[in-house]
CSV table of C-alpha atoms in Angstrom, one decimal:
chain,number,residue,atom,x,y,z
Q,8,MET,CA,109.9,220.8,83.2
Q,9,ALA,CA,107.7,220.8,80.2
Q,10,GLY,CA,108.0,223.6,77.6
Q,11,ALA,CA,104.8,225.7,77.2
Q,12,ALA,CA,101.5,224.2,75.8
Q,13,THR,CA,100.7,224.7,72.1
Q,14,THR,CA,97.2,224.9,71.0
Q,15,ALA,CA,96.3,223.2,67.8
Q,16,GLY,CA,93.2,221.3,66.1
Q,17,PRO,CA,90.0,222.7,65.0
Q,18,ALA,CA,89.0,224.6,68.3
Q,19,GLY,CA,92.4,225.9,69.7
Q,20,SER,CA,92.3,227.1,73.3
Q,21,ALA,CA,90.0,230.0,72.9
Q,22,ALA,CA,86.9,228.4,71.3
Q,23,THR,CA,83.7,230.4,71.1
Q,24,HIS,CA,81.3,227.2,71.7
Q,25,THR,CA,79.1,227.3,74.7
Q,26,PRO,CA,78.8,224.1,76.3
Q,27,ALA,CA,75.1,223.1,76.8
Q,28,GLY,CA,75.7,220.3,79.1
Q,29,PRO,CA,79.0,218.6,80.8
Q,30,LEU,CA,82.2,218.5,79.3
Q,31,ILE,CA,84.8,215.6,79.5
Q,32,ALA,CA,88.6,216.3,79.7
Q,33,ALA,CA,90.7,214.1,77.6
Q,34,LEU,CA,94.2,213.3,77.6
Q,35,ASP,CA,96.1,211.6,74.8
Q,36,ILE,CA,99.5,210.4,75.9
Q,37,GLY,CA,102.2,209.1,73.2
Q,38,GLY,CA,106.0,209.0,72.5
Q,39,THR,CA,106.0,212.2,71.1
Q,40,LYS,CA,103.4,214.4,72.4
Q,41,ILE,CA,101.0,214.6,75.3
Q,42,ALA,CA,97.7,216.2,74.0
Q,43,GLY,CA,94.9,217.4,76.3
Q,44,GLY,CA,91.3,218.9,75.4
Q,45,LEU,CA,87.7,219.2,76.4
Q,46,VAL,CA,85.0,217.3,74.7
Q,47,ASP,CA,81.3,217.8,74.9
Q,48,THR,CA,79.0,214.8,75.2
Q,49,ASP,CA,78.3,215.1,71.3
Q,50,GLY,CA,81.9,214.1,70.5
Q,51,THR,CA,83.0,217.6,69.5
Q,52,LEU,CA,86.4,218.8,70.5
Q,53,LEU,CA,86.3,222.1,71.9
Q,54,HIS,CA,89.7,223.1,72.8
Q,55,ARG,CA,93.1,221.2,72.2
Q,56,LEU,CA,96.5,221.9,73.3
Q,57,GLN,CA,99.7,219.8,73.8
Q,58,VAL,CA,103.4,219.6,74.9
Q,59,PRO,CA,106.2,217.5,73.9
Q,60,THR,CA,106.7,214.1,75.5
Q,61,PRO,CA,110.0,213.9,77.6
Q,62,ALA,CA,110.2,210.5,76.3
Q,63,ASP,CA,113.8,209.8,78.0
Q,64,GLY,CA,112.6,211.3,81.3
Q,65,ASP,CA,111.9,209.4,84.5
Q,66,ARG,CA,108.6,208.8,85.8
Q,67,HIS,CA,108.5,212.2,87.6
Q,68,GLU,CA,109.4,214.1,84.5
Q,69,LEU,CA,106.6,212.3,82.7
Q,70,MET,CA,103.8,213.1,85.0
Q,71,THR,CA,105.3,216.5,85.4
Q,72,ALA,CA,104.6,217.0,81.8
Q,73,VAL,CA,101.0,215.6,82.3
Q,74,ASP,CA,100.3,217.7,85.0
Q,75,HIS,CA,101.4,220.7,83.0
Q,76,VAL,CA,98.5,219.7,80.5
Q,77,LEU,CA,96.0,219.6,83.1
Q,78,ASP,CA,97.2,222.7,84.6
Q,79,ASP,CA,96.5,224.6,81.2
Q,80,LEU,CA,93.3,222.9,80.9
Q,81,ALA,CA,92.0,223.7,84.2
Q,82,ARG,CA,92.9,227.5,83.3
Q,83,LEU,CA,90.2,227.4,80.6
Q,84,PRO,CA,86.6,228.9,81.5
Q,85,ASP,CA,85.1,225.9,80.2
Q,86,TRP,CA,86.9,223.9,82.9
Q,87,GLN,CA,84.1,224.6,85.3
Q,88,HIS,CA,81.8,222.2,83.2
Q,89,VAL,CA,84.2,219.1,83.2
Q,90,ARG,CA,82.6,216.2,84.9
Q,91,ALA,CA,85.1,213.4,83.8
Q,92,LEU,CA,88.6,212.8,82.6
Q,93,GLY,CA,89.6,210.2,80.2
Q,94,ILE,CA,92.9,209.2,79.4
Q,95,GLY,CA,94.3,207.3,76.4
Q,96,CYS,CA,97.9,206.2,76.9
Q,97,ALA,CA,100.5,204.2,74.5
Q,98,GLY,CA,100.4,200.7,75.9
Q,99,PRO,CA,100.4,198.0,77.2
Q,100,VAL,CA,98.0,199.2,79.7
Q,101,ASP,CA,96.3,197.3,82.4
Q,102,ILE,CA,92.9,199.2,83.2
Q,103,ALA,CA,92.0,196.9,86.1
Q,104,ALA,CA,95.0,198.0,88.0
Q,105,GLY,CA,95.2,201.6,86.4
Q,106,THR,CA,98.8,201.2,85.3
Q,107,VAL,CA,100.7,201.9,82.0
Q,108,SER,CA,103.9,200.3,80.6
Q,109,PRO,CA,104.5,202.2,77.2
Q,110,VAL,CA,107.1,200.5,75.0
Q,111,ASN,CA,108.2,203.8,74.1
Q,112,LEU,CA,108.3,205.6,77.4
Q,113,PRO,CA,110.8,203.5,79.5
Q,114,GLY,CA,110.3,205.7,82.5
Q,115,TRP,CA,107.1,204.3,83.0
Q,116,ARG,CA,106.9,200.6,83.8
Q,117,GLY,CA,103.8,199.7,85.6
Q,118,PHE,CA,103.2,203.3,86.4
Q,119,PRO,CA,100.0,204.1,88.3
Q,120,LEU,CA,99.1,206.8,85.9
Q,121,ARG,CA,95.1,206.8,86.8
Q,122,SER,CA,95.8,207.3,90.6
Q,123,GLU,CA,98.5,209.7,89.5
Q,124,ALA,CA,96.3,211.7,87.6
Q,125,ALA,CA,93.3,211.6,90.1
Q,126,GLU,CA,95.7,213.4,92.5
Q,127,HIS,CA,96.0,216.4,90.2
Q,128,PRO,CA,94.1,219.3,92.3
Q,129,ALA,CA,91.7,220.1,89.3
Q,130,VAL,CA,90.9,216.4,89.1
Q,131,ARG,CA,90.4,215.0,92.7
Q,132,ASP,CA,86.6,215.2,92.6
Q,133,LEU,CA,86.4,213.4,89.1
Q,134,PRO,CA,86.2,210.1,87.8
Q,135,VAL,CA,89.3,209.2,85.9
Q,136,VAL,CA,89.1,206.4,83.2
Q,137,LEU,CA,91.9,204.9,81.5
Q,138,GLY,CA,92.5,203.0,78.4
Q,139,GLY,CA,95.2,202.3,75.6
Q,140,ASP,CA,95.7,204.4,72.5
Q,141,ALA,CA,94.5,202.0,70.1
Q,142,VAL,CA,91.5,201.4,72.0
Q,143,ALA,CA,90.8,204.9,72.2
Q,144,MET,CA,90.9,205.5,68.6
Q,145,THR,CA,88.3,202.6,68.2
Q,146,ALA,CA,86.1,204.4,70.7
Q,147,ALA,CA,86.2,207.7,68.7
Q,148,GLU,CA,85.8,206.4,65.4
Q,149,HIS,CA,82.8,204.3,66.8
Q,150,TRP,CA,81.4,207.4,68.3
Q,151,ARG,CA,81.9,209.9,65.7
Q,152,GLY,CA,83.9,208.4,62.8
Q,153,ALA,CA,84.2,205.8,60.2
Q,154,ALA,CA,82.9,202.8,62.5
Q,155,ARG,CA,80.0,204.5,63.4
Q,156,PRO,CA,77.6,202.6,60.9
Q,157,TYR,CA,78.7,199.1,62.3
Q,158,ARG,CA,77.8,197.0,65.3
Q,159,ASN,CA,80.7,194.8,64.5
Q,160,ALA,CA,84.0,196.5,63.5
Q,161,LEU,CA,87.9,196.2,63.9
Q,162,CYS,CA,89.8,199.6,64.1
Q,163,LEU,CA,93.5,199.5,63.4
Q,164,VAL,CA,96.0,202.1,64.1
Q,165,VAL,CA,98.8,201.2,61.4
Q,166,SER,CA,101.8,203.4,62.4
Q,167,THR,CA,105.4,202.7,63.9
Q,168,GLY,CA,103.6,200.0,65.4
Q,169,ILE,CA,100.1,198.3,64.8
Q,170,GLY,CA,97.3,198.6,67.5
Q,171,ALA,CA,93.6,197.6,67.5
Q,172,GLY,CA,90.3,197.5,69.1
Q,173,LEU,CA,87.0,195.8,68.8
Q,174,VAL,CA,83.5,196.7,68.5
Q,175,LEU,CA,81.2,193.9,68.9
Q,176,ASP,CA,77.6,194.0,69.3
Q,177,GLY,CA,77.3,197.7,69.1
Q,178,ARG,CA,79.9,198.0,72.1
Q,179,LEU,CA,83.4,198.7,72.7
Q,180,ARG,CA,85.1,195.5,74.1
Q,181,THR,CA,88.1,196.1,76.0
Q,182,GLY,CA,88.8,192.7,77.7
Q,183,ALA,CA,89.7,192.6,81.3
Q,184,THR,CA,93.2,194.4,81.2
Q,185,GLY,CA,92.3,196.9,78.2
Q,186,ASN,CA,94.2,194.9,75.4
Q,187,ALA,CA,91.5,193.2,73.8
Q,188,GLY,CA,91.9,193.3,69.8
Q,189,HIS,CA,95.5,193.7,70.2
Q,190,LEU,CA,96.1,192.6,66.4
Q,191,GLY,CA,99.8,193.7,66.1
Q,192,HIS,CA,100.9,190.9,68.3
Q,193,ILE,CA,99.1,187.9,66.4
Q,194,SER,CA,101.5,185.5,64.9
Q,195,ILE,CA,101.3,185.7,61.0
Q,196,ASP,CA,104.4,184.0,60.3
Q,197,TYR,CA,104.9,181.2,62.8
Q,198,GLY,CA,108.5,180.7,61.5
Q,199,GLY,CA,109.1,184.6,61.1
Q,200,ARG,CA,111.4,187.0,63.0
Q,201,PRO,CA,111.5,187.1,66.7
Q,202,CYS,CA,109.3,190.2,68.0
Q,203,PRO,CA,110.5,192.2,71.1
Q,204,CYS,CA,107.2,190.9,72.6
Q,205,GLY,CA,108.9,187.4,72.8
Q,206,SER,CA,106.7,185.8,70.2
Q,207,HIS,CA,107.8,185.0,66.3
Q,208,GLY,CA,106.1,186.7,62.9
Q,209,CYS,CA,104.1,189.1,64.7
Q,210,LEU,CA,102.0,191.2,62.3
Q,211,GLU,CA,103.5,194.4,63.5
Q,212,GLY,CA,106.9,193.2,62.4
Q,213,LEU,CA,105.5,192.5,58.9
Q,214,ALA,CA,102.9,195.5,58.3
Q,215,SER,CA,103.9,198.4,60.4
Q,216,GLY,CA,105.3,201.5,59.1
Q,217,THR,CA,108.7,200.3,60.7
Q,218,ALA,CA,108.3,197.0,58.9
Q,219,ILE,CA,107.5,198.7,55.4
Q,220,ALA,CA,110.6,200.7,55.6
Q,221,ARG,CA,112.7,197.8,56.7
Q,222,THR,CA,111.3,195.5,54.0
Q,223,ALA,CA,111.8,198.2,51.3
Q,224,ALA,CA,115.6,198.5,52.3
Q,225,GLU,CA,116.0,194.7,52.0
Q,226,LEU,CA,114.5,194.6,48.5
Q,227,GLY,CA,117.2,197.2,47.6
Q,228,TRP,CA,115.0,200.5,47.6
Q,229,ARG,CA,117.0,203.4,48.3
Q,230,PRO,CA,115.8,206.9,49.3
Q,231,GLY,CA,115.8,210.1,47.2
Q,232,PRO,CA,118.5,212.9,48.1
Q,233,ASP,CA,116.8,213.6,51.1
Q,234,GLY,CA,117.8,210.4,52.7
Q,235,ASP,CA,114.3,209.8,53.9
Q,236,THR,CA,113.7,206.1,54.5
Q,237,THR,CA,110.3,206.0,56.4
Q,238,ALA,CA,107.2,204.2,55.2
Q,239,GLY,CA,105.8,207.8,54.1
Q,240,ALA,CA,108.9,208.0,51.6
Q,241,VAL,CA,108.4,204.5,50.4
Q,242,ALA,CA,104.7,205.5,49.8
Q,243,ILE,CA,105.7,208.4,47.9
Q,244,ALA,CA,108.1,206.1,45.8
Q,245,ALA,CA,105.4,203.6,45.1
Q,246,ARG,CA,103.0,206.2,44.2
Q,247,ALA,CA,105.5,207.3,41.5
Q,248,GLY,CA,105.6,203.5,40.3
Q,249,ASP,CA,108.8,202.2,42.0
Q,250,PRO,CA,108.5,198.6,41.8
Q,251,LEU,CA,110.6,197.9,45.0
Q,252,ALA,CA,108.7,200.1,46.9
Q,253,LEU,CA,105.1,198.7,45.6
Q,254,THR,CA,106.3,195.4,46.7
Q,255,ALA,CA,106.9,196.4,50.0
Q,256,TYR,CA,103.7,197.8,50.6
Q,257,ASP,CA,102.2,194.8,48.7
Q,258,ARG,CA,103.8,192.5,51.4
Q,259,ALA,CA,102.6,194.7,54.2
Q,260,ALA,CA,98.9,194.8,52.8
Q,261,ARG,CA,99.1,190.9,52.6
Q,262,ALA,CA,100.1,190.5,56.1
Q,263,LEU,CA,97.4,192.7,57.3
Q,264,ALA,CA,94.9,191.1,55.1
Q,265,ALA,CA,95.6,187.9,56.7
Q,266,GLY,CA,95.2,189.4,60.1
Q,267,ILE,CA,92.0,191.1,59.4
Q,268,ALA,CA,90.4,187.9,57.9
Q,269,ALA,CA,91.5,185.8,61.0
Q,270,THR,CA,89.9,188.2,63.2
Q,271,ALA,CA,86.7,188.3,61.1
Q,272,THR,CA,86.4,184.7,61.0
Q,273,LEU,CA,86.8,184.6,64.8
Q,274,VAL,CA,84.2,187.3,65.8
Q,275,GLU,CA,82.2,188.0,62.6
Q,276,LEU,CA,83.0,191.8,61.5
Q,277,GLU,CA,81.3,194.1,59.2
Q,278,ALA,CA,84.2,196.5,58.6
Q,279,ALA,CA,87.7,197.1,59.3
Q,280,VAL,CA,88.7,200.7,59.9
Q,281,ILE,CA,92.2,201.5,59.1
Q,282,GLY,CA,93.9,204.7,60.5
Q,283,GLY,CA,97.4,205.8,61.6
Q,284,GLY,CA,100.3,207.1,59.7
Q,285,VAL,CA,100.8,204.3,57.1
Q,286,ALA,CA,96.8,204.5,56.2
Q,287,LYS,CA,97.9,207.9,54.7
Q,288,ALA,CA,99.5,206.1,51.9
Q,289,GLY,CA,96.0,205.9,50.4
Q,290,SER,CA,95.5,203.5,47.4
Q,291,VAL,CA,99.1,202.5,47.6
Q,292,LEU,CA,97.9,200.5,50.7
Q,293,PHE,CA,94.3,199.9,50.2
Q,294,ASP,CA,94.5,198.6,46.7
Q,295,PRO,CA,96.5,195.7,47.7
Q,296,LEU,CA,94.8,195.2,51.0
Q,297,THR,CA,91.5,195.0,49.3
Q,298,ARG,CA,93.0,192.5,46.8
Q,299,HIS,CA,94.6,190.3,49.3
Q,300,LEU,CA,91.5,190.3,51.8
Q,301,ALA,CA,89.5,188.6,49.1
Q,302,SER,CA,92.1,185.9,48.9
Q,303,TYR,CA,91.8,185.6,52.8
Q,304,ALA,CA,88.4,186.3,54.0
Q,305,THR,CA,86.7,183.3,51.8
Q,306,LEU,CA,84.1,182.2,54.1
Q,307,SER,CA,80.5,183.2,53.3
Q,308,PHE,CA,80.2,185.3,56.5
Q,309,THR,CA,83.6,187.0,56.0
Q,310,ARG,CA,83.5,187.8,52.3
Q,311,GLY,CA,81.3,191.2,52.8
Q,312,LEU,CA,83.7,192.9,55.2
Q,313,SER,CA,84.1,196.5,54.4
Q,314,LEU,CA,87.5,198.2,54.3
Q,315,VAL,CA,87.0,201.9,55.6
Q,316,PRO,CA,89.8,204.5,56.0
Q,317,ALA,CA,89.6,206.2,59.5
Q,318,ARG,CA,88.1,209.7,59.7
Q,319,LEU,CA,89.2,211.6,62.7
Q,320,GLY,CA,92.9,211.8,62.3
Q,321,THR,CA,94.8,213.4,65.1
Q,322,ASP,CA,91.8,214.3,67.0
Q,323,ALA,CA,90.9,210.5,67.4
Q,324,GLY,CA,93.2,210.2,70.4
Q,325,LEU,CA,91.3,213.1,72.5
Q,326,VAL,CA,87.9,212.2,71.2
Q,327,GLY,CA,88.6,208.6,72.0
Q,328,ALA,CA,89.6,209.3,75.5
Q,329,ALA,CA,86.5,211.3,76.2
Q,330,ALA,CA,84.4,208.4,74.9
Q,331,LEU,CA,86.0,206.0,77.3
Q,332,ALA,CA,84.9,208.4,80.0
Q,333,ARG,CA,81.7,209.1,78.8
Q,334,PRO,CA,80.0,206.1,80.9
Q,335,ALA,CA,81.3,207.7,84.0
Q,336,LEU,CA,79.4,210.9,83.7
Q,337,PRO,CA,77.0,211.6,86.4
Q,338,GLY,CA,73.8,210.4,85.2
Q,339,ASN,CA,75.5,207.6,83.1
Q,340,ARG,CA,76.8,205.6,86.2
């Protein structure tokens, strides 16, 4: 059984905001936490709570944790205003089938998350919309964040892995299964390492947080007394001028630049919005990324591409899940 839900975020569980219209319930499901919230039609997160993800649990334990979050949301007085449920989940997902197979949740393989969530007593009369977590982040940044001014944008989550989504001609483009724009698994180095996805030299294996930590170790970088070997620790060392740490970030930035430039060439982007834990490195990532992008995005219609940090941070998953469900609200269908 999942532990007690904890409240977090700007609104917590006792927000005083009185909704003027319908609300959207939102779930953000990842390898470490299952977050839930209520979002209004302006994209304001009114309530937020979460439980730890039983990542090693079977399909029933995982769904019990999701139901626990829905139980706690349904006890909120504002639940009476909820008219749809949006779910953003770690992928791969298949929005046509309503299933998820998160790499970091082995208990869910082809799991019918959309239909299972729809069986919750508080949800049975609501439309339920499912999407991948990176697509949800893209929807959030386009609705309320850094991608809002742009009609054509690529939004990336650079973290343990790399996820991405596309906004083209002012609309979120998910593809038939919900995986359009999955930049982490385009091949940047065709002779590179085998990737768990089955391909070789994927961007995720070169520029994710995991890859940055591995590259730093291969170069001979060693952590401080705390033994922290994560990409965040490498960023701290790079900020202090460590040449090996700087090289690790430079190599990751070069791979990211190649992937972004290739995408811009294919679909004519105005901006690339970069979020996720690795983006917290700030100039350690963005300075070499800007420099390398200039050497890859050389065609006239790609040179003006803007690199923009994501704005919504930890709220993006819930706001994005709500954004996915917003078209399903009564009156919008």
